Short mmCIF file of N, CA and C in Angstrom, two decimals:
data_model
loop_
_atom_site.label_atom_id
_atom_site.label_comp_id
_atom_site.label_asym_id
_atom_site.label_seq_id
_atom_site.Cartn_x
_atom_site.Cartn_y
_atom_site.Cartn_z
N MET A 1398 0.93 -1.25 -0.03
CA MET A 1398 -0.03 -0.14 -0.12
C MET A 1398 0.99 1.20 -0.35
N ILE A 1399 1.57 1.21 0.71
CA ILE A 1399 2.72 2.46 0.86
C ILE A 1399 3.33 2.21 -0.04
N GLN A 1400 4.32 0.97 -0.85
CA GLN A 1400 5.10 1.56 -2.05
C GLN A 1400 4.24 1.87 -2.99
N VAL A 1401 2.82 1.58 -3.24
CA VAL A 1401 2.21 1.85 -4.78
C VAL A 1401 1.95 3.63 -4.11
N PHE A 1402 1.30 3.86 -2.77
CA PHE A 1402 1.50 5.37 -2.95
C PHE A 1402 2.85 6.11 -3.22
N SER A 1403 4.00 5.82 -2.81
CA SER A 1403 4.78 6.33 -2.93
C SER A 1403 5.15 6.10 -4.37
N SER A 1404 4.85 5.43 -5.38
CA SER A 1404 4.99 5.43 -6.82
C SER A 1404 4.36 6.24 -7.34
N GLY A 1405 3.06 6.79 -6.76
CA GLY A 1405 2.07 7.13 -7.21
C GLY A 1405 2.49 8.92 -7.06
N LEU A 1406 3.20 9.17 -5.58
CA LEU A 1406 3.79 10.11 -5.60
C LEU A 1406 4.50 10.69 -6.18
N ASN A 1407 5.77 9.94 -6.86
CA ASN A 1407 6.92 9.93 -7.77
C ASN A 1407 6.86 10.11 -9.05
N THR A 1408 5.52 9.64 -9.43
CA THR A 1408 5.04 10.32 -10.76
C THR A 1408 4.55 11.40 -10.62
N LEU A 1409 3.46 11.95 -9.47
CA LEU A 1409 2.90 13.25 -9.37
C LEU A 1409 3.74 13.71 -9.85
N ILE A 1410 5.23 14.02 -8.80
CA ILE A 1410 6.38 14.97 -8.69
C ILE A 1410 6.84 15.01 -10.35
N PHE A 1411 7.24 13.80 -10.89
CA PHE A 1411 7.91 14.30 -12.03
C PHE A 1411 6.74 14.59 -13.05
N PHE A 1412 5.61 14.20 -13.48
CA PHE A 1412 4.85 15.44 -14.10
C PHE A 1412 4.74 17.20 -14.00
N VAL A 1413 4.57 17.13 -12.71
CA VAL A 1413 4.89 18.73 -11.94
C VAL A 1413 5.99 19.25 -12.42
N LEU A 1414 7.36 18.33 -12.75
CA LEU A 1414 8.28 19.62 -12.99
C LEU A 1414 8.42 19.45 -14.29
N SER A 1415 8.02 18.21 -14.80
CA SER A 1415 8.38 18.49 -16.50
C SER A 1415 7.10 19.41 -16.88
N ALA A 1416 5.77 19.61 -16.37
CA ALA A 1416 5.49 20.41 -16.62
C ALA A 1416 5.50 21.76 -16.28
N SER A 1417 6.63 21.89 -15.37
CA SER A 1417 6.78 23.25 -15.22
C SER A 1417 7.79 23.60 -15.69
N LEU A 1418 8.55 23.06 -16.24
CA LEU A 1418 9.87 22.47 -17.20
C LEU A 1418 9.59 23.26 -18.33
N VAL A 1419 8.04 22.79 -18.94
CA VAL A 1419 7.60 23.30 -20.33
C VAL A 1419 7.17 24.87 -20.11
N CYS A 1420 6.33 24.99 -19.31
CA CYS A 1420 6.22 25.95 -19.28
C CYS A 1420 6.64 27.31 -19.07
N VAL A 1421 8.27 26.96 -18.40
CA VAL A 1421 9.18 28.02 -18.36
C VAL A 1421 10.18 28.15 -19.39
N ASN A 1422 10.01 26.91 -20.63
CA ASN A 1422 11.09 27.00 -21.51
C ASN A 1422 9.94 27.31 -23.44
N TYR A 1423 8.98 26.71 -22.50
CA TYR A 1423 7.97 27.37 -23.81
C TYR A 1423 7.67 28.60 -24.57
N PRO A 1424 8.21 30.01 -24.01
CA PRO A 1424 8.26 31.34 -24.28
C PRO A 1424 9.60 31.19 -25.18
N LEU A 1425 10.35 30.82 -24.36
CA LEU A 1425 11.41 30.79 -25.44
C LEU A 1425 11.72 30.43 -26.59
N VAL A 1426 10.82 28.82 -26.54
CA VAL A 1426 11.13 28.65 -27.71
C VAL A 1426 10.50 29.49 -29.17
N THR A 1427 9.22 29.98 -28.26
CA THR A 1427 8.31 30.60 -29.59
C THR A 1427 8.80 31.88 -29.40
N ARG A 1428 9.70 32.70 -29.22
CA ARG A 1428 10.33 33.73 -29.11
C ARG A 1428 10.92 34.13 -30.71
#
């Protein structure tokens, strides 16, 4: 149970980090 929650939490953190990187880099790429 805890292992599944930890895995889901890691996936969520990775998704948030990648999304924030896209939001930061998108204006730089389209400039």
